[in-house]
Short mmCIF file of C-alpha atoms in Angstrom, two decimals:
data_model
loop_
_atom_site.label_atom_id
_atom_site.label_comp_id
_atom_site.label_asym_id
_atom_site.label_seq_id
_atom_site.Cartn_x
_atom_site.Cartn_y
_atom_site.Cartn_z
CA UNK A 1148 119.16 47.12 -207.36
CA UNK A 1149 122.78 47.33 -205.87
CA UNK A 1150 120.71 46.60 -202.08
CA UNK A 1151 119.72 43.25 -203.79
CA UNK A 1152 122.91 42.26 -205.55
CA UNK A 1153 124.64 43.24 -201.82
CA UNK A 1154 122.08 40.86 -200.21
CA UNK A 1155 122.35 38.73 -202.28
CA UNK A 1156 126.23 38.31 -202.46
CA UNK A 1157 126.06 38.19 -198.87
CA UNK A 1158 123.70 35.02 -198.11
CA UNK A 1159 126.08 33.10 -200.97
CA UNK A 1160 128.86 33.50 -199.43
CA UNK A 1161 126.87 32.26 -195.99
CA UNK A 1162 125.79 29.35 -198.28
CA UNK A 1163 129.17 28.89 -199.10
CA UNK A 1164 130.84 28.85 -195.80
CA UNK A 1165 128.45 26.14 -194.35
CA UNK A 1166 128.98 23.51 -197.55
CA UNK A 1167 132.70 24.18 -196.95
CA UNK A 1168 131.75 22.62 -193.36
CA UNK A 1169 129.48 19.99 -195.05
CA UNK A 1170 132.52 19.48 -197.91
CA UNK A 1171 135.18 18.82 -195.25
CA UNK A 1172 132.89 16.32 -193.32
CA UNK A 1173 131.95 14.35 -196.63
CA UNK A 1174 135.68 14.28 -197.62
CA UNK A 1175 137.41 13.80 -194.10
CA UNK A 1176 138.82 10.47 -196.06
CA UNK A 1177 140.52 12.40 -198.50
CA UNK A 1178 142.33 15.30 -196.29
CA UNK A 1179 142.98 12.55 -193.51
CA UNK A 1180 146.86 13.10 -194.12
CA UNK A 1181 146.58 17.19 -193.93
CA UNK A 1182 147.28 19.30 -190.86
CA UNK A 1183 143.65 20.27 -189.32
CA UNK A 1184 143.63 23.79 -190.50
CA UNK A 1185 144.81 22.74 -193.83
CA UNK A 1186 141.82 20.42 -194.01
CA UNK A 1187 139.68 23.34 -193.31
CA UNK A 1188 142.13 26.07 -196.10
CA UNK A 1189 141.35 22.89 -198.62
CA UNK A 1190 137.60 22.49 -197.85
CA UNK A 1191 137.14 26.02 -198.71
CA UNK A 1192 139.28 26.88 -201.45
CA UNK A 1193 137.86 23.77 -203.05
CA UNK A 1194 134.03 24.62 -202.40
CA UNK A 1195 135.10 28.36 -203.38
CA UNK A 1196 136.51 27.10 -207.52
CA UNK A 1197 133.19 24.34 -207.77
CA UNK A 1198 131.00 27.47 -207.10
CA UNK A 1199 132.92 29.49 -208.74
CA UNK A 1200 132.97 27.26 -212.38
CA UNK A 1201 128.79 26.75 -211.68
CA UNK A 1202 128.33 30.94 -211.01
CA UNK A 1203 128.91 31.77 -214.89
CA UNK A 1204 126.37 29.69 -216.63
CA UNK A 1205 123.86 30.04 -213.67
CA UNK A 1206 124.28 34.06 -213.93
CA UNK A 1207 122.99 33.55 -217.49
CA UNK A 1208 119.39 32.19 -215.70
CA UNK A 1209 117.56 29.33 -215.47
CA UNK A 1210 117.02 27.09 -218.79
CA UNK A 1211 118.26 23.65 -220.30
CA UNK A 1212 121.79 25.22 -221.67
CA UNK A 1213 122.96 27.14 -218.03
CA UNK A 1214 121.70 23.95 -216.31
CA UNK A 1215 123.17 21.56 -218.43
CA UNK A 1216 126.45 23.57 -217.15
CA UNK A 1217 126.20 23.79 -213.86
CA UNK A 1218 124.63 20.79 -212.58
CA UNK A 1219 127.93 18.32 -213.20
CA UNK A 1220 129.83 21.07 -210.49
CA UNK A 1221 126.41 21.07 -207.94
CA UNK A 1222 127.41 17.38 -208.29
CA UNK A 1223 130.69 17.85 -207.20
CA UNK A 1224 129.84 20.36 -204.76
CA UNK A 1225 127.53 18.44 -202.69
CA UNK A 1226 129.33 14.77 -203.02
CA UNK A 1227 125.72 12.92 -203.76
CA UNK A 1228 125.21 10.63 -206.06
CA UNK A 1229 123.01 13.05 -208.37
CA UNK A 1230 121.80 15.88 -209.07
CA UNK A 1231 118.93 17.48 -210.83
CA UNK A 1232 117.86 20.82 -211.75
CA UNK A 1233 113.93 21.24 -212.81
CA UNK A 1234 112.29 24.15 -213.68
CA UNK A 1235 108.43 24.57 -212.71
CA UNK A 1236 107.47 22.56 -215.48
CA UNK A 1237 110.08 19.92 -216.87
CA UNK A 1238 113.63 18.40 -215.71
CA UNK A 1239 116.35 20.70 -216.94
CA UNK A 1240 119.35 18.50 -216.65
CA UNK A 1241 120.17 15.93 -214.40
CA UNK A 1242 124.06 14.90 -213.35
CA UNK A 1243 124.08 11.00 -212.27
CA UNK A 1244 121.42 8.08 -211.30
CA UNK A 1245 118.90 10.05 -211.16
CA UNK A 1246 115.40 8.64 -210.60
CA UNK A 1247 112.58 8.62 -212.73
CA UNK A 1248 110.40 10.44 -209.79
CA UNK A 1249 112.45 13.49 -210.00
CA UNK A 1250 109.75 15.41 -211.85
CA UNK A 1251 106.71 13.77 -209.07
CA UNK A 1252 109.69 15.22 -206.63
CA UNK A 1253 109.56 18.97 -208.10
CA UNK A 1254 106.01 19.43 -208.26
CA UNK A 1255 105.27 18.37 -204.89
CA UNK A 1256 108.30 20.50 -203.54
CA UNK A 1257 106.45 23.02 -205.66
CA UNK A 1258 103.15 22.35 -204.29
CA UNK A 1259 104.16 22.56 -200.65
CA UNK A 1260 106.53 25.65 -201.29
CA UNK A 1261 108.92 24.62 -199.05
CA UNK A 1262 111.96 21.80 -198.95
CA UNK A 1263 110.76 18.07 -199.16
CA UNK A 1264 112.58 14.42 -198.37
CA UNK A 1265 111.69 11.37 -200.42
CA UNK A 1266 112.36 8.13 -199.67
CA UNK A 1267 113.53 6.09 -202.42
CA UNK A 1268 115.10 3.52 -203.81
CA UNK A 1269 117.98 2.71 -204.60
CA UNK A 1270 118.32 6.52 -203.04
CA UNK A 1271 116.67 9.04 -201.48
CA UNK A 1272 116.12 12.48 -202.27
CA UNK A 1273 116.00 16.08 -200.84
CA UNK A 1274 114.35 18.58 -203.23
CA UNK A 1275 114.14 22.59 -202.87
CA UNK A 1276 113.10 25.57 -204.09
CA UNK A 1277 114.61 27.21 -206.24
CA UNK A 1278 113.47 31.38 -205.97
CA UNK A 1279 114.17 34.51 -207.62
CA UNK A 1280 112.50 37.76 -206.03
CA UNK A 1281 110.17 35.83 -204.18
CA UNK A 1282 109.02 33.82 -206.89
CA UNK A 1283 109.69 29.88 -207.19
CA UNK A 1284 110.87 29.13 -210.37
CA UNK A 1285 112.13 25.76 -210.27
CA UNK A 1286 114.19 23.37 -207.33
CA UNK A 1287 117.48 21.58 -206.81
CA UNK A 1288 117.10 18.19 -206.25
CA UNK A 1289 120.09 15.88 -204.93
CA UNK A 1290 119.73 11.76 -204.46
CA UNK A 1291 121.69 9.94 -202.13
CA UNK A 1292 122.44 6.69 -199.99
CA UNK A 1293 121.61 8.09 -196.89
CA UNK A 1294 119.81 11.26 -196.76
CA UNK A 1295 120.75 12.73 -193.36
CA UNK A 1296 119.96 16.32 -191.31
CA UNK A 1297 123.29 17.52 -192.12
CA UNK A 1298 122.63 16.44 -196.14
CA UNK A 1299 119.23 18.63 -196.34
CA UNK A 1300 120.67 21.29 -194.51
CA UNK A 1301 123.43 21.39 -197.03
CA UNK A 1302 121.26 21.04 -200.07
CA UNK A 1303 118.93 23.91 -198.66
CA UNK A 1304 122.11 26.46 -198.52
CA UNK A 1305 123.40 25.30 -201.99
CA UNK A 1306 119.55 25.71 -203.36
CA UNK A 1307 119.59 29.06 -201.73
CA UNK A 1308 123.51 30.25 -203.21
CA UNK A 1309 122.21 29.10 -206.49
CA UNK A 1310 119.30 31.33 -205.77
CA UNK A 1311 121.00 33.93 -205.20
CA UNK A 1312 122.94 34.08 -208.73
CA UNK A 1313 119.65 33.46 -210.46
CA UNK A 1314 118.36 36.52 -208.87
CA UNK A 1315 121.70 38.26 -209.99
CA UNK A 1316 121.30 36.93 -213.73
CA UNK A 1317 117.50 38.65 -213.47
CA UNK A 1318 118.86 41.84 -212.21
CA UNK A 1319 121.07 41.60 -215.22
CA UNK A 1320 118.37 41.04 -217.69
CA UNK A 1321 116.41 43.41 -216.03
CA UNK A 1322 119.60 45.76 -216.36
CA UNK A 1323 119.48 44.82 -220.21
CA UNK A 1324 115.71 45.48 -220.23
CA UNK A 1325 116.18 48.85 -219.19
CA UNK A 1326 118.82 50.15 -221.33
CA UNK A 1327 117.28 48.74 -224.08
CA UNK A 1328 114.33 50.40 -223.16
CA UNK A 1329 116.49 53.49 -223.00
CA UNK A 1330 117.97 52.71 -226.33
CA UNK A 1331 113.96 52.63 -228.16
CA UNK A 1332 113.26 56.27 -226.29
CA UNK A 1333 116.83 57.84 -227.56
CA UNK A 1334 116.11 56.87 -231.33
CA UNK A 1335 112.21 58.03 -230.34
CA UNK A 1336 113.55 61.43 -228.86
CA UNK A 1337 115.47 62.59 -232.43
CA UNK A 1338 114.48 66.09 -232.46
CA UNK A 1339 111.67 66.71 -234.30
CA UNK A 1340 112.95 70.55 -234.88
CA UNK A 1341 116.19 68.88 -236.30
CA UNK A 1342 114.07 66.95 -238.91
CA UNK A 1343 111.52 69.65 -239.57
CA UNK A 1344 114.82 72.10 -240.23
CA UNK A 1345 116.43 69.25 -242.35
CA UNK A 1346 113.51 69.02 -244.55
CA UNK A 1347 112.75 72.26 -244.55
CA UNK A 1348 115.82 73.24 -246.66
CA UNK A 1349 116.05 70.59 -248.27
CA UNK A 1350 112.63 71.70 -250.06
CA UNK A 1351 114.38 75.10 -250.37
CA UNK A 1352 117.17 73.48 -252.75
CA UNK A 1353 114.67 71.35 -255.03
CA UNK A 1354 114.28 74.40 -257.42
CA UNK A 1355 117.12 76.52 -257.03
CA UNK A 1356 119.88 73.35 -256.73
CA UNK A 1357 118.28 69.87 -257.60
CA UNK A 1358 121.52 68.53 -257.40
CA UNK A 1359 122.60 69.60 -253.73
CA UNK A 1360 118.62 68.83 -252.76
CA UNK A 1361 119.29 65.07 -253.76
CA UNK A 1362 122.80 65.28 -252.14
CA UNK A 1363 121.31 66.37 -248.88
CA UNK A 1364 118.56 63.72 -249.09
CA UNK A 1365 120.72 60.86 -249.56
CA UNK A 1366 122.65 62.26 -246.28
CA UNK A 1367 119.34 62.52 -244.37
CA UNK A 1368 118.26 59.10 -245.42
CA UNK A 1369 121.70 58.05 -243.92
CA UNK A 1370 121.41 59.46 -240.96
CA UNK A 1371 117.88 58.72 -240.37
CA UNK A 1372 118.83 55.18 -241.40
CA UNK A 1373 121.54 54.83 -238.35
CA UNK A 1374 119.72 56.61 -235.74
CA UNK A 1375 116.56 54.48 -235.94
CA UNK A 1376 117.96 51.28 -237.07
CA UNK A 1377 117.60 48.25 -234.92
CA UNK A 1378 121.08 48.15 -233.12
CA UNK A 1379 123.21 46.32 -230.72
CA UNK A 1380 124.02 48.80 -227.80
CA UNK A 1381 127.83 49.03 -229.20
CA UNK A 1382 128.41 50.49 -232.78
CA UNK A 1383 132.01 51.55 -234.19
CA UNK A 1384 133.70 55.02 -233.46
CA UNK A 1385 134.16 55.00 -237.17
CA UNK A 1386 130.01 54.97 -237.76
CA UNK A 1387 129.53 57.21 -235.07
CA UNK A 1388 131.51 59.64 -236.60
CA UNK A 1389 129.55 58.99 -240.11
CA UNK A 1390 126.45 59.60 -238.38
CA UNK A 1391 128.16 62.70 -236.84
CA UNK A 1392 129.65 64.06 -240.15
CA UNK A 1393 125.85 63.57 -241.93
CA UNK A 1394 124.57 65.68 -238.98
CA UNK A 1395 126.55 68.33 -239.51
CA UNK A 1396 126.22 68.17 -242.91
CA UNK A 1397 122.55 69.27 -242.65
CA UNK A 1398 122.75 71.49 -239.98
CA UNK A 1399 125.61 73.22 -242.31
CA UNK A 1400 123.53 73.49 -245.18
CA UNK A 1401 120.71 75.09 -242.88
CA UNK A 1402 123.17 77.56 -241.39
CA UNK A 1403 125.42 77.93 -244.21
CA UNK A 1404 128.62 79.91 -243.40
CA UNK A 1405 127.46 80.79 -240.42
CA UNK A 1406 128.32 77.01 -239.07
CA UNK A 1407 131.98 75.97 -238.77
CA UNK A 1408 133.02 72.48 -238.04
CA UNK A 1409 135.85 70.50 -238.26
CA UNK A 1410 136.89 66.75 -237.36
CA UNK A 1411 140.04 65.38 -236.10
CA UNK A 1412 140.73 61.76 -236.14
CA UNK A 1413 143.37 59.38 -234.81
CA UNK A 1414 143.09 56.48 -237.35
CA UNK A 1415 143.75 53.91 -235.11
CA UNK A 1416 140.74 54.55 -233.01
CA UNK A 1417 138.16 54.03 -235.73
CA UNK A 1418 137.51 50.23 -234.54
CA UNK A 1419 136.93 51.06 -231.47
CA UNK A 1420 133.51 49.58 -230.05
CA UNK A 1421 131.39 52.60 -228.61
CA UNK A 1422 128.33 53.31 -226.93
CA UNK A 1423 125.21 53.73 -229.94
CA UNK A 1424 124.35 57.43 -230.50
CA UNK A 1425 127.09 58.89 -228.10
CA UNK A 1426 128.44 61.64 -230.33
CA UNK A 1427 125.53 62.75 -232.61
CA UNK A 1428 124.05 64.04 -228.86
CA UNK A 1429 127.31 65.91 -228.20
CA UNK A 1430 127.54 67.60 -231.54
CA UNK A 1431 123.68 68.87 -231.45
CA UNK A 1432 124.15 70.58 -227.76
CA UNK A 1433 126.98 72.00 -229.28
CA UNK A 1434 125.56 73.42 -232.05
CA UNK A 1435 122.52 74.56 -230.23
CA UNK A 1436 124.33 76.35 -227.76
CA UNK A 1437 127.33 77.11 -228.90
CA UNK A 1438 125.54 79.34 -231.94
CA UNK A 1439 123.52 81.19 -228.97
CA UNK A 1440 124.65 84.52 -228.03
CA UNK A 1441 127.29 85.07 -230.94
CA UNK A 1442 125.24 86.33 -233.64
CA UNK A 1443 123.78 83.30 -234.94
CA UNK A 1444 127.11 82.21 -235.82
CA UNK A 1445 129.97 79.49 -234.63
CA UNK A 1446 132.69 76.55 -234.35
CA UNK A 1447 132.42 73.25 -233.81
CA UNK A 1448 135.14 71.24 -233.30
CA UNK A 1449 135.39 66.79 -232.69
CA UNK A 1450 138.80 65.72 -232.01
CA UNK A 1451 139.79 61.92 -231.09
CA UNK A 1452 142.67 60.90 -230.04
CA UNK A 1453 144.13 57.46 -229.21
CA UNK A 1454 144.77 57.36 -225.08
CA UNK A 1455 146.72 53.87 -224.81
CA UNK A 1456 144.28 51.74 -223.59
CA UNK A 1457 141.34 54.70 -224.13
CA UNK A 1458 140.04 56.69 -226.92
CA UNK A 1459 139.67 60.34 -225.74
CA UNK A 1460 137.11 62.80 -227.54
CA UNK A 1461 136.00 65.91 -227.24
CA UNK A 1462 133.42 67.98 -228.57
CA UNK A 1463 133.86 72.00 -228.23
CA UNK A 1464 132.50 74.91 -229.46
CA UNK A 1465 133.40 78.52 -229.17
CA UNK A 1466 129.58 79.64 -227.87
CA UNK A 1467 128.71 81.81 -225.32
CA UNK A 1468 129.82 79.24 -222.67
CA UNK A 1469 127.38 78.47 -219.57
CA UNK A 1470 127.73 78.89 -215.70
CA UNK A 1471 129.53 75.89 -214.38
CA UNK A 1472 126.67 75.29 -211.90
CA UNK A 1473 124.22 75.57 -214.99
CA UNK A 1474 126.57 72.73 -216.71
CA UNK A 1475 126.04 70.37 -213.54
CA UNK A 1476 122.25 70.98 -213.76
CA UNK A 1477 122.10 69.78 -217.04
CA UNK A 1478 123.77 66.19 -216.49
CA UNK A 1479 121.99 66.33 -213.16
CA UNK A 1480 118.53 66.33 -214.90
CA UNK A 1481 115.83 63.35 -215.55
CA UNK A 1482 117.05 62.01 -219.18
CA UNK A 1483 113.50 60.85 -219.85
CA UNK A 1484 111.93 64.37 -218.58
CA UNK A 1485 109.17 65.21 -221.21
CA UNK A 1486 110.92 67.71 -223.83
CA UNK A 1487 114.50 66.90 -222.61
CA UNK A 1488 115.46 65.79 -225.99
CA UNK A 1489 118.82 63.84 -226.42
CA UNK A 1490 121.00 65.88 -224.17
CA UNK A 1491 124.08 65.30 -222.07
CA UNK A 1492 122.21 64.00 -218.87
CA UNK A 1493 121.09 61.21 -221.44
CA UNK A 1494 124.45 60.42 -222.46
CA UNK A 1495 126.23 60.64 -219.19
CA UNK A 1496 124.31 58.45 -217.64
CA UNK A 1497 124.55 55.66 -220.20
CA UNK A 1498 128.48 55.73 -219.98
CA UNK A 1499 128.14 55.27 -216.45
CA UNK A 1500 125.89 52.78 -216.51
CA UNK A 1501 128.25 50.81 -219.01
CA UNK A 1502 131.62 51.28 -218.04
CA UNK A 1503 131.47 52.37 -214.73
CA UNK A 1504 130.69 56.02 -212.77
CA UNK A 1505 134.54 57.16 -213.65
CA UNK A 1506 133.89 57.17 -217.54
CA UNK A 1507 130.68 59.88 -216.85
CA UNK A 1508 131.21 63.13 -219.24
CA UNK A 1509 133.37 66.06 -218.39
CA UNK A 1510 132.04 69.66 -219.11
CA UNK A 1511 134.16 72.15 -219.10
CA UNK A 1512 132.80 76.02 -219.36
CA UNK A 1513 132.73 79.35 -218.22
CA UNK A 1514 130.41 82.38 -219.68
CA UNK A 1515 131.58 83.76 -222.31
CA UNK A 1516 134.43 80.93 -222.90
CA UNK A 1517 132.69 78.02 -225.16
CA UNK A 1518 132.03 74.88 -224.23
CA UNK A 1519 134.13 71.47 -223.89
CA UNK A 1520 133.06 67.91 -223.04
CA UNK A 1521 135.34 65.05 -222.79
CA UNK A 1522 134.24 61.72 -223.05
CA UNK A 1523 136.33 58.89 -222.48
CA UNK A 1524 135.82 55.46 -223.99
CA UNK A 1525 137.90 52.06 -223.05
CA UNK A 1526 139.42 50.07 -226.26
CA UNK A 1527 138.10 46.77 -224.87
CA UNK A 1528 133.87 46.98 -225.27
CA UNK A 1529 132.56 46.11 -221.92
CA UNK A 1530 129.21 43.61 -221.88
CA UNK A 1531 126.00 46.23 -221.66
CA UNK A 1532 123.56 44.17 -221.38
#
């Protein structure tokens, strides 16, 4: 994926440099008074902020909205009296005099899968395709007076920049695709032995303690309720921690005083938009290794504090600890490997993937010294998808 983005960053900005050439021609009028190079500085820089104001809406692919956007600045960019933007099977949006043929234009660009000139009146027309991963999806077309070498040449690189951020805003939707694809698997991959234990004693209350029985239901119906909801990709720290708190709340009554947990809590950090089921992971690991090799017994402890422009959490026990090499494995292993379970190789990787390879999780352990892992979450909530 980052090969393609590369590649195709690379041939825009060789799009770009030749309609800077093509810009300074068409406007020679205009800079007549500049200095030669500063002709050429103000070609560029101008061609650079049109493409730059079309780049957003195109990024968000090819319909009537993001072409309805960027066609007025493909307009500008070129200098022709219109411009149109079809898809394979209608006119998108149009910018100027266009002509009524501009649909009888697309489809017989589309037919002959390569760039086509019309002759026209009261203009002409050159019309290309438009592609993303190899696939023609729609075409540029731009009318003018004349419709020279040097004007089909242009529209070709323009056709094949605005190519190139379609293929961008499909490797961002593919992007989405995936981690919400990711998302469906976590809530799939709640650990069966985790509900099995949860129901488990809660059956062995409904005699002996109807009371806590119902109290433990109504926190497993929460928690199931959260985990498998339908959910953006960002939740609150302040639900996460709810979801966290109901874990533990089972797993507490299942272990009884044999589990120890505590929570600490900057206020301030409760709004802060995090990464769906981040924690809950965190806290289970914990508990599931951090009871091993101490009797059955142990400490869990969740403190978040506020960082400036970061909220900083950890999650620690006071298990039996792990080889630091053993640590690495973990968040080295394949997150959707059959029986992996939510784990930290799951969670790592989606923090990466969202905020960037800095913000991955920190272990920190030793054998026979617990268990820490930091996670570190930015204030501002970064676009997933």
């Amino acid at each position: 994926m980052l090969t393609t983005a590369c590649v195709a960053l690379s041939s825009s900005l060789a799009s770009l440099a030749l309609v800077a050439g093509y810009g300074l021609a068409r406007a020679r009028w205009r800079l007549a008074a500049l200095p030669e190079g500063r002709r050429s500085d103000e070609a560029t820089f101008t061609t650079l902020h049109i493409a730059a104001m079309a780049a957003p809406a195109l990024r968000a692919g090819l319909n009537r909205d993001s072409a309805r956007k960027a066609v007025r600045h493909l307009r500008t960019l070129l200098g022709t009296q219109a411009v149109a933007i079809t898809s394979t099977e209608a006119a998108l949006a149009w910018e100027g005099p266009c002509t009524d043929d501009v649909l009888t234009y697309a489809r017989a660009t589309l037919a002959a899968g390569r760039s086509q000139v019309f002759a026209g009146e009261p203009h002409g027309a050159v019309v290309v395709p438009l592609t993303v991963d190899g696939t023609v999806v729609g075409t540029l077309a731009a009318f003018d007076d004349e419709v020279s070498a040097a004007l089909v040449r242009t529209v070709s690189e323009v056709a094949r920049w605005v190519s190139g951020q379609l293929e961008l805003a499909d490797l961002d939707a593919s992007r989405r695709r995936a981690l919400e694809a990711e998302m469906r698997a976590l809530r799939a991959q709640i650990s069966p032995h985790f509900v099995y234990n949860a129901l488990t004693t809660i059956a062995s209350f409904v005699r002996t303690n109807p009371k806590r029985a119902r109290e433990l239901l109504l926190d497993f119906a929460d928690f199931s309720r959260y985990a498998l909801r339908r959910a953006h990709d960002f939740t609150t720290l302040a639900d996460e921690l709810t979801c966290v708190d109901r874990y533990l709340l089972l797993e507490r009554a299942r272990f009884g005083d044999k589990l120890r947990f505590s929570m600490q809590v900057a206020p301030e950090v409760l709004p802060v938009p995090v990464p769906f089921l981040c924690l809950q992971p965190l806290v289970e690991n914990a508990i599931k290794h951090g009871m091993r090799g101490r009797g059955g017994s142990g400490e869990v402890r969740v403190v978040v504090r506020d960082a400036g422009p970061e909220a900083h959490i950890t999650v620690e026990d006071d298990g039996a600890g792990m080889d630091p090499e053993c640590a690495r494995r973990m968040l080295d292993e394949d997150p959707a490997r059959e029986g992996s379970g939510i784990g930290l190789a799951n969670v790592d990787l989606r923090m990466r993937q969202i905020y960037g390879d800095g913000y991955g999780l920190v272990v920190e352990t030793a054998l026979g010294a617990g268990t820490k892992v930091r996670l570190r979450v930015p204030k501002s909530q970064l676009s997933s998808l």
